[in-house]
Tab-separated table of C-alpha atoms and ligand atoms in Angstrom:
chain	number	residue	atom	x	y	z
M	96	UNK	CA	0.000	0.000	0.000
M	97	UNK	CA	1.360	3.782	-0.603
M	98	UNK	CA	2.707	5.328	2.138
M	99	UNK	CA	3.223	9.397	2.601
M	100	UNK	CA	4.547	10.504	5.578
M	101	UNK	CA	4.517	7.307	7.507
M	102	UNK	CA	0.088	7.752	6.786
M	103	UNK	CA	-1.797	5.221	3.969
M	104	UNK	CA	-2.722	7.869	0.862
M	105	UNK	CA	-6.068	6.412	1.274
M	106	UNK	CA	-6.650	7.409	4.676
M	107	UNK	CA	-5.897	11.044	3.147
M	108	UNK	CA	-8.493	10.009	-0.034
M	109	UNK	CA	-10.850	9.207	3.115
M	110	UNK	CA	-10.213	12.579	4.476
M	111	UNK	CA	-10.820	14.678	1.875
M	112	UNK	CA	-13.896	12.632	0.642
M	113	UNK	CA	-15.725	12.896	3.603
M	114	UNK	CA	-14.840	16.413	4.240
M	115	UNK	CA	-15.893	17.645	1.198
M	116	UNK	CA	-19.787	15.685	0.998
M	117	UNK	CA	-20.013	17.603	4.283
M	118	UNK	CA	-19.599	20.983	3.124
M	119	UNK	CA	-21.475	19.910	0.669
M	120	UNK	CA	-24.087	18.775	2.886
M	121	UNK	CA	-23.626	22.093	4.811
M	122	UNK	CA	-23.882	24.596	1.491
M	123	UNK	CA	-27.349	22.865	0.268
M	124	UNK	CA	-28.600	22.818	3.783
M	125	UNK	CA	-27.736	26.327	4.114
M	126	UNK	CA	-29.280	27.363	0.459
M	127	UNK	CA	-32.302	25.280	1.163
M	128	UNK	CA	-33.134	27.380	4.508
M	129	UNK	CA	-32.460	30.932	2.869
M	130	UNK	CA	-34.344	29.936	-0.426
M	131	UNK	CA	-36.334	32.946	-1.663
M	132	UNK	CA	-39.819	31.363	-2.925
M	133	UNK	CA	-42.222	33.408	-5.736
M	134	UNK	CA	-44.370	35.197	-3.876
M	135	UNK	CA	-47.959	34.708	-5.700
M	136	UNK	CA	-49.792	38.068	-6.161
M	137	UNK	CA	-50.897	37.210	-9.604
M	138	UNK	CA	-54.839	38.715	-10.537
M	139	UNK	CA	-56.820	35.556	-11.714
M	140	UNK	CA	-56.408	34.785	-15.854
M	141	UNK	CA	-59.375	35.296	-18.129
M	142	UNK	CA	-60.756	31.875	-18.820
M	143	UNK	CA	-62.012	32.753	-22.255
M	144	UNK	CA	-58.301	33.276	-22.667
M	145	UNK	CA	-56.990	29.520	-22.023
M	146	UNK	CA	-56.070	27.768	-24.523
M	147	UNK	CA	-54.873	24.407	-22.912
M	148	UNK	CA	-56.661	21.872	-20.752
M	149	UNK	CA	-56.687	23.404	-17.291
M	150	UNK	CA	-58.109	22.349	-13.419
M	151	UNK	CA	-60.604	23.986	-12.435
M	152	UNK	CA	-62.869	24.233	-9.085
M	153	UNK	CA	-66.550	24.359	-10.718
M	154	UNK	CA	-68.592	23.081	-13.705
M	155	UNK	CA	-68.540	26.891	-15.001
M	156	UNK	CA	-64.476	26.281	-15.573
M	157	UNK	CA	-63.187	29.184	-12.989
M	158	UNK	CA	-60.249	29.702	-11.611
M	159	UNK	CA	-59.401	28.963	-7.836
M	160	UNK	CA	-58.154	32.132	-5.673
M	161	UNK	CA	-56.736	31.798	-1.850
M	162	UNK	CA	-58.428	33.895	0.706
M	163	UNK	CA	-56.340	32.995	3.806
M	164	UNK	CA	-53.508	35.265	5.196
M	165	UNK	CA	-51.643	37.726	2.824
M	166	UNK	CA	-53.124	35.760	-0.248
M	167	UNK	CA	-56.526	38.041	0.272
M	168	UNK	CA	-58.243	36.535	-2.959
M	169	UNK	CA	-55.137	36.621	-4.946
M	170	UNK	CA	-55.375	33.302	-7.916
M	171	UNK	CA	-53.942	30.198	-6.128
M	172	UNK	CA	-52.359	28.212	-9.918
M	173	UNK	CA	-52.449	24.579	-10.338
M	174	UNK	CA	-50.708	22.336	-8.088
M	175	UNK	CA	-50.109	25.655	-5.915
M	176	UNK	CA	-51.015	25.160	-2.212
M	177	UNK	CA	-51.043	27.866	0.774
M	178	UNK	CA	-48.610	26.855	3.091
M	179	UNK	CA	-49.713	27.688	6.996
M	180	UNK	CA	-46.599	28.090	8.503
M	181	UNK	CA	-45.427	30.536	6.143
M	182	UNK	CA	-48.527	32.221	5.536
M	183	UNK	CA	-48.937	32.593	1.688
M	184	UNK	CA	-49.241	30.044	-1.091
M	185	UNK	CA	-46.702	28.327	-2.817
M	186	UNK	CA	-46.197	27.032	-6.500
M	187	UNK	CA	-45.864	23.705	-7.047
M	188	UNK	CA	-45.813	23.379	-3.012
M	189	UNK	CA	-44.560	19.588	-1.920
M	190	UNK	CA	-44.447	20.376	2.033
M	191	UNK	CA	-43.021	22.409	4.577
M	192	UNK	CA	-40.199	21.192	6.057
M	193	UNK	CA	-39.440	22.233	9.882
M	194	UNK	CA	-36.185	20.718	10.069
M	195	UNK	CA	-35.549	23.725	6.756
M	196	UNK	CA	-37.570	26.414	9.035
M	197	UNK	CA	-38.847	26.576	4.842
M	198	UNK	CA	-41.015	25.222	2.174
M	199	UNK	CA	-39.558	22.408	-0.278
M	200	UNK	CA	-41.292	23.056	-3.653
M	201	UNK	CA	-40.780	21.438	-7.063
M	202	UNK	CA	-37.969	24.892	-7.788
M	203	UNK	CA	-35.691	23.602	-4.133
M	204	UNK	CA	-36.403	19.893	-5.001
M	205	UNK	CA	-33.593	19.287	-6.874
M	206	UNK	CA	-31.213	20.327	-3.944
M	207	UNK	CA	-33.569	19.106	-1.372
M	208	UNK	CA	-32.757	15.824	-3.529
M	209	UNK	CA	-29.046	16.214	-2.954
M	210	UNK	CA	-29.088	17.053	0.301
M	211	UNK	CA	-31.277	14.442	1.673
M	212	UNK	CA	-30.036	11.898	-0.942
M	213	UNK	CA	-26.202	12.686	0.228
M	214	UNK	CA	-26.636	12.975	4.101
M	215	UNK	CA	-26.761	8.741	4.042
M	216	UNK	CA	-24.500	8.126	1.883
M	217	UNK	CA	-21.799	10.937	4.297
M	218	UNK	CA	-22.642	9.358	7.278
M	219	UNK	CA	-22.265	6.337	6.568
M	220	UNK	CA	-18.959	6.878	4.828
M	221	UNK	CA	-17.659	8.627	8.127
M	222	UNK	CA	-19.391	6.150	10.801
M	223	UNK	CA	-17.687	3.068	8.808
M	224	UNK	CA	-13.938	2.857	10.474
M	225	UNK	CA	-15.996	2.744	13.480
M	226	UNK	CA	-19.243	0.754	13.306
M	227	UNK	CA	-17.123	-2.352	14.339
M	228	UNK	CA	-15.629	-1.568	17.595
M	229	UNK	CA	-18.998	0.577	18.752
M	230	UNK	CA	-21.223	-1.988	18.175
M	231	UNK	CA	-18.929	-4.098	19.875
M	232	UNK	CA	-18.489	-1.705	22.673
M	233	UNK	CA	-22.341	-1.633	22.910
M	234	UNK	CA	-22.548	-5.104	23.472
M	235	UNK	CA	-20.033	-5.077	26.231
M	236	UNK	CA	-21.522	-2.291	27.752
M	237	UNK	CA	-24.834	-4.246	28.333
M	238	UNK	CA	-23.449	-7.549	29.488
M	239	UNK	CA	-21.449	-5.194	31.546
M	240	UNK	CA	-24.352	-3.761	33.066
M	241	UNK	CA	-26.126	-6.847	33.980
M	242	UNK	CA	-23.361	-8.564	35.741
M	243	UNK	CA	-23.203	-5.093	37.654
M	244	UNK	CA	-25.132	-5.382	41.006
M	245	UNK	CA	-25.475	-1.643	41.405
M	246	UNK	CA	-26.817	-1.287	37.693
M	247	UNK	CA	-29.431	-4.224	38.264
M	248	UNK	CA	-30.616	-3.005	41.514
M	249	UNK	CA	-31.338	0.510	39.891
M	250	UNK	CA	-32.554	-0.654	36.485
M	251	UNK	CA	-32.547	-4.122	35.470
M	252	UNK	CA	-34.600	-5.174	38.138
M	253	UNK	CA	-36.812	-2.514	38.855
M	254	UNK	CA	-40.112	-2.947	36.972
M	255	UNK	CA	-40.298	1.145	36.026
M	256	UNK	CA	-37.346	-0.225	33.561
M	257	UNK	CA	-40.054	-1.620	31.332
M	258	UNK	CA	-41.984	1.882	31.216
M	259	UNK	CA	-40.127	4.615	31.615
M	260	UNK	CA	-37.182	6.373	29.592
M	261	UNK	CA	-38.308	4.895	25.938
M	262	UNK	CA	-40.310	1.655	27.027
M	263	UNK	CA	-38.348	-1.974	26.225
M	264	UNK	CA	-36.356	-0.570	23.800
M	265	UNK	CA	-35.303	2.288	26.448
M	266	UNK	CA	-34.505	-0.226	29.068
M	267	UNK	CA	-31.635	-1.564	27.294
M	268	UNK	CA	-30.516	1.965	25.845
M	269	UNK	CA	-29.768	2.834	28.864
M	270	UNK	CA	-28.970	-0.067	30.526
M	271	UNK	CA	-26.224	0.226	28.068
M	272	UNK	CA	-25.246	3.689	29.385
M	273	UNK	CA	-25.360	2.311	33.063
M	274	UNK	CA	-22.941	-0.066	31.472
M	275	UNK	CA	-20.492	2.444	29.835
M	276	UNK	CA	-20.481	4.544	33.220
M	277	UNK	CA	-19.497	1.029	35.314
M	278	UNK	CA	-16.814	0.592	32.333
M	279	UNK	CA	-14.954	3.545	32.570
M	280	UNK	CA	-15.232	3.335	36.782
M	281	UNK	CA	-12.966	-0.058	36.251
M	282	UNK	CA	-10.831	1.628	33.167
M	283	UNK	CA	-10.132	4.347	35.174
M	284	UNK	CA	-6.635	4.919	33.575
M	285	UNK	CA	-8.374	6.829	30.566
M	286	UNK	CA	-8.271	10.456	31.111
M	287	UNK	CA	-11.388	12.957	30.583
M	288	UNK	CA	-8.937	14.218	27.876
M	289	UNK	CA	-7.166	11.397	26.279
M	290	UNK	CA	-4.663	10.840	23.615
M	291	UNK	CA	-6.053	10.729	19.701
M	292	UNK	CA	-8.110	7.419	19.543
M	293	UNK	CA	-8.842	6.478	23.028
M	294	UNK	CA	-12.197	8.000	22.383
M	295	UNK	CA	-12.613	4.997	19.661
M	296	UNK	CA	-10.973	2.400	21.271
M	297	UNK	CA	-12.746	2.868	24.606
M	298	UNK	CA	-16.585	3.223	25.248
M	299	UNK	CA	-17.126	6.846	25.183
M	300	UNK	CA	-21.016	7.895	25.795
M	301	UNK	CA	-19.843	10.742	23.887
M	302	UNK	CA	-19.266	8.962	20.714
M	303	UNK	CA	-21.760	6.212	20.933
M	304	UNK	CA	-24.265	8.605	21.662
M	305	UNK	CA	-23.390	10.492	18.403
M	306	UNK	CA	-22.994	7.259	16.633
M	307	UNK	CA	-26.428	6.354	16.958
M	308	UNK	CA	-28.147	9.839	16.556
M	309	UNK	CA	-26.790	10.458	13.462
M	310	UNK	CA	-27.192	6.925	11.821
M	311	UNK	CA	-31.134	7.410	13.294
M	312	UNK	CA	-30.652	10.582	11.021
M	313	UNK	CA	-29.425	9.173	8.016
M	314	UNK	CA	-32.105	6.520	7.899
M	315	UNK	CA	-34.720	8.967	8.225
M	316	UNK	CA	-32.978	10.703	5.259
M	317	UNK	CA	-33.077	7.398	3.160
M	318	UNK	CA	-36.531	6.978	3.445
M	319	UNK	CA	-37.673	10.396	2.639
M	320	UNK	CA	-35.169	10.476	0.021
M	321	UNK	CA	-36.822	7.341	-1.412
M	322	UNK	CA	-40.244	8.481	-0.898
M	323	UNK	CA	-39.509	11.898	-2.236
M	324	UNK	CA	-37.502	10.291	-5.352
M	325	UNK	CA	-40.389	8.435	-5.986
M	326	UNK	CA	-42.580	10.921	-6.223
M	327	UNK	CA	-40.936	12.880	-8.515
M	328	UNK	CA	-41.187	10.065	-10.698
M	329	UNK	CA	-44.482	9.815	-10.696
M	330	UNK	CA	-45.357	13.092	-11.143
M	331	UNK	CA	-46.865	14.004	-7.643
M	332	UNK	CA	-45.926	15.441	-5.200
M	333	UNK	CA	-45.459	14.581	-1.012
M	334	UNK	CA	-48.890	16.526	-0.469
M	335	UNK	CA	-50.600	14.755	-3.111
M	336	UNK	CA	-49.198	11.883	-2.272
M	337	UNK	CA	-50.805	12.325	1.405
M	338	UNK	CA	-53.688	14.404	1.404
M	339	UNK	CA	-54.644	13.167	-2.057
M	340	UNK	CA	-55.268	15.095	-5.091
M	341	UNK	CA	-58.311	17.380	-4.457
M	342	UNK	CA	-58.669	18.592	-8.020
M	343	UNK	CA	-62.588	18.479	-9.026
M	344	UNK	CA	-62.889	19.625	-12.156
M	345	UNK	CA	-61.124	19.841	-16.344
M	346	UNK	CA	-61.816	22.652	-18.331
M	347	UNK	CA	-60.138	21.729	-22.152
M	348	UNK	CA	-61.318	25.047	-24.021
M	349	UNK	CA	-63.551	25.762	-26.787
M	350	UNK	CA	-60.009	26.985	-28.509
M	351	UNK	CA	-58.616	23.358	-28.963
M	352	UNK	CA	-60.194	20.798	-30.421
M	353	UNK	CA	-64.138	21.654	-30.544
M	354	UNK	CA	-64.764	17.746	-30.522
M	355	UNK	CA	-63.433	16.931	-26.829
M	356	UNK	CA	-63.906	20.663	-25.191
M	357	UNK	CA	-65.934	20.798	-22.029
M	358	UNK	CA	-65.879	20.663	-18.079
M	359	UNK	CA	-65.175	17.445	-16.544
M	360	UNK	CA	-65.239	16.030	-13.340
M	361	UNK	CA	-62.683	13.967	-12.691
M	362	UNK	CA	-62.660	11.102	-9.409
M	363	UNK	CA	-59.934	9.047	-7.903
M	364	UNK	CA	-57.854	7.782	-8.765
M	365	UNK	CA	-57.238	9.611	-12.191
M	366	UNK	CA	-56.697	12.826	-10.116
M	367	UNK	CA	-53.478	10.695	-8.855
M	368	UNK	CA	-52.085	10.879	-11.927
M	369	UNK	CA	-53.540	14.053	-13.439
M	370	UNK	CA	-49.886	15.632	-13.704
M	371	UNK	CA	-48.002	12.093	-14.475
M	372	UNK	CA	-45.940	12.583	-18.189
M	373	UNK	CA	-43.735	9.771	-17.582
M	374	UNK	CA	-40.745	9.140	-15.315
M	375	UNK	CA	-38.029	10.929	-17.618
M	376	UNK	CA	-40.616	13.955	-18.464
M	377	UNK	CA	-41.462	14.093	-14.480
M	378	UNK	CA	-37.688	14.408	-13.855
M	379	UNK	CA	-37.168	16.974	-16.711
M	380	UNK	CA	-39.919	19.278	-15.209
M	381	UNK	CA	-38.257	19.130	-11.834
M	382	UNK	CA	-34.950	20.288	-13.817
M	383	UNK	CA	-37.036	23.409	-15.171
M	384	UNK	CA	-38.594	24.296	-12.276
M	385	UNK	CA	-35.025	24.445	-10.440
M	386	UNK	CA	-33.286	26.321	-13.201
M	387	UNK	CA	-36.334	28.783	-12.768
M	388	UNK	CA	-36.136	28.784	-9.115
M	389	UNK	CA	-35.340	32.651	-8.768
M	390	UNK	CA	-36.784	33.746	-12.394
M	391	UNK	CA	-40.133	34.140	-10.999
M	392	UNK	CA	-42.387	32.833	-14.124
M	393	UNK	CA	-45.345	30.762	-13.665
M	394	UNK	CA	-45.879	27.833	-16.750
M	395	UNK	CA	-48.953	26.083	-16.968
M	396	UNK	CA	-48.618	22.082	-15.753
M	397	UNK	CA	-48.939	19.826	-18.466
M	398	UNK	CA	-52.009	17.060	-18.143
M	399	UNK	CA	-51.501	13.493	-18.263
M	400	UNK	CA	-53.155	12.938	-22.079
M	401	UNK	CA	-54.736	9.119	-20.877
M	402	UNK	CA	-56.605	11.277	-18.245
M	403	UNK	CA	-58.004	13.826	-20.664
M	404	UNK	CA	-58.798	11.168	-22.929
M	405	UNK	CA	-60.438	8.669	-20.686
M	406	UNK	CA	-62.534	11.781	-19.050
M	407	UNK	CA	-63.689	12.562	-22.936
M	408	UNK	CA	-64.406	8.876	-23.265
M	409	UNK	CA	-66.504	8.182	-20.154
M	410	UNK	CA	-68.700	11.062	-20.985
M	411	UNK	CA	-68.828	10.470	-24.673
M	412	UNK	CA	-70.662	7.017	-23.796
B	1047	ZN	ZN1	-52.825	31.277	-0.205
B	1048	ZN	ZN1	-43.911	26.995	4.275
């Protein structure tokens, strides 16, 4: 193996790898909280002006508006929803995210994609010298503990271990800790302060503790990463995908073709898939809407053609 300077090169690789995915980790965290949205003061459009197929909220083809907060009757656009929290509504809205203090729409997701897509893979990468000799400290910590007559006459065999501090899977979290404690009393000969790797190669809560809070954080990231990728995908978004699509009503206007134009009502679950083009058409939108993120501009959503034409269909019978 190379050697500089008496280290492995690949323990520098290692270094640098790690360091880097967490500023960049850091940076999209950072642009993600500080993200300017549109703000949506837009007067509603003249139906008799639309020229594609369009939601709708009634039979008569109109337009929704928002009257809650500082939206005061302003238009609320397709797939637009008014976000509580921040008190106005939001294009393309997917949810609010209170971990972001901000709202993830389809014009963050792409860096909301990074960030939670990279914060596994980081962690991982810098828990992995380690996982090994915590785990196995972990283990020794617990038998530790219940050979310990103090620790089982506090915790193991007190009934309130069952209960309290995180139910059964609490009582042997800390049991563990109990454990750690009763370790360092008999490996007393490591300092508060000790030399570089004595806080790996002895059970520190300090490090365990961190250990296990940030791999509960980067599985949390994986699934919402997942979910989230998904989603994109499939052309909806997190609040579709949760409070369902609430959309009522297609307008396709007189101005297209004369043959299929109309007001439709449309039920589950076509509504699911109202704004589905296709995985690689779903993705290219969500590049759009992020290279628009700051340019303000509002573009009509494209419908799902197999909707529109089974609507037509169904009615046409
Ligand atoms: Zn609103
Ligand atoms: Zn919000």
């Amino acid at each position: 193996m190379m050697r500089l300077h008496g280290r492995t090169v690949y323990g520098y690789i290692y270094a640098v790898v790690v360091t880097v995915l967490f500023a960049i980790i850091n940076f999209s965290y950072h642009k993600l909280c500080r993200h300017q949205h549109l703000r949506l003061r837009m007067s509603v459009p003249d139906k008799g002006d639309m020229a594609e197929p369009y939601e709708c909220v009634n039979i008569d083809g109109d337009l929704a508006v928002c009257d809650k907060d500082e939206c005061a009757g302003a238009w609320k656009p397709p797939r637009a929803h008014h976000c509580s929290i921040c008190g106005t509504c939001r294009l393309d809205f997917d949810h609010h995210c209170p971990w972001l203090g901000n709202c993830v729409t389809m014009r963050n997701m792409q860096r909301f994609l990074l960030f939670i897509g990279l914060t596994p893979l980081t962690v991982a990468l810098a828990v992995a010298p380690i996982i090994k000799i915590t785990l196995q400290h972990a283990v020794e910590a617990v038998a530790i503990s219940r050979s310990d007559p103090w620790a089982r006459s506090v915790w193991w065999d007190w009934w309130g271990s069952w209960i309290f501090i995180g139910g059964p899977i609490g009582r042997w979290v800390f049991g563990g800790v109990l454990g750690v404690r009763a370790l360092q009393r008999h490996n007393s000969a490591c300092p508060t302060l000790c030399s570089p790797g004595c806080l790996v190669e002895r059970p520190h809560l300090r490090l365990m503790s961190t250990f296990a809070l940030g791999s509960l954080f980067a599985l949390f990231a994986l699934g919402l990463a997942i979910i989230t990728a998904r989603n994109v995908l499939r052309g909806r978004t997190m609040f579709e995908l949760l409070r369902g699509c609430n959309v009522r009503y297609i307008c396709i206007p007189s101005s297209g073709e004369q043959s299929r134009s109309g007001v439709y009502a449309i039920d589950q679950p076509d509504a699911s898939w109202l704004y589905d083009l296709g995985a690689a058409r779903n993705w290219g939108a969500v590049i759009r809407a992020s290279s628009r993120a700051n340019g303000a501009r509002f573009t009509w959503p494209k419908i799902n053609p197999n909707v529109l034409n089974r609507l037509v269909m169904r009615d046409a019978k």
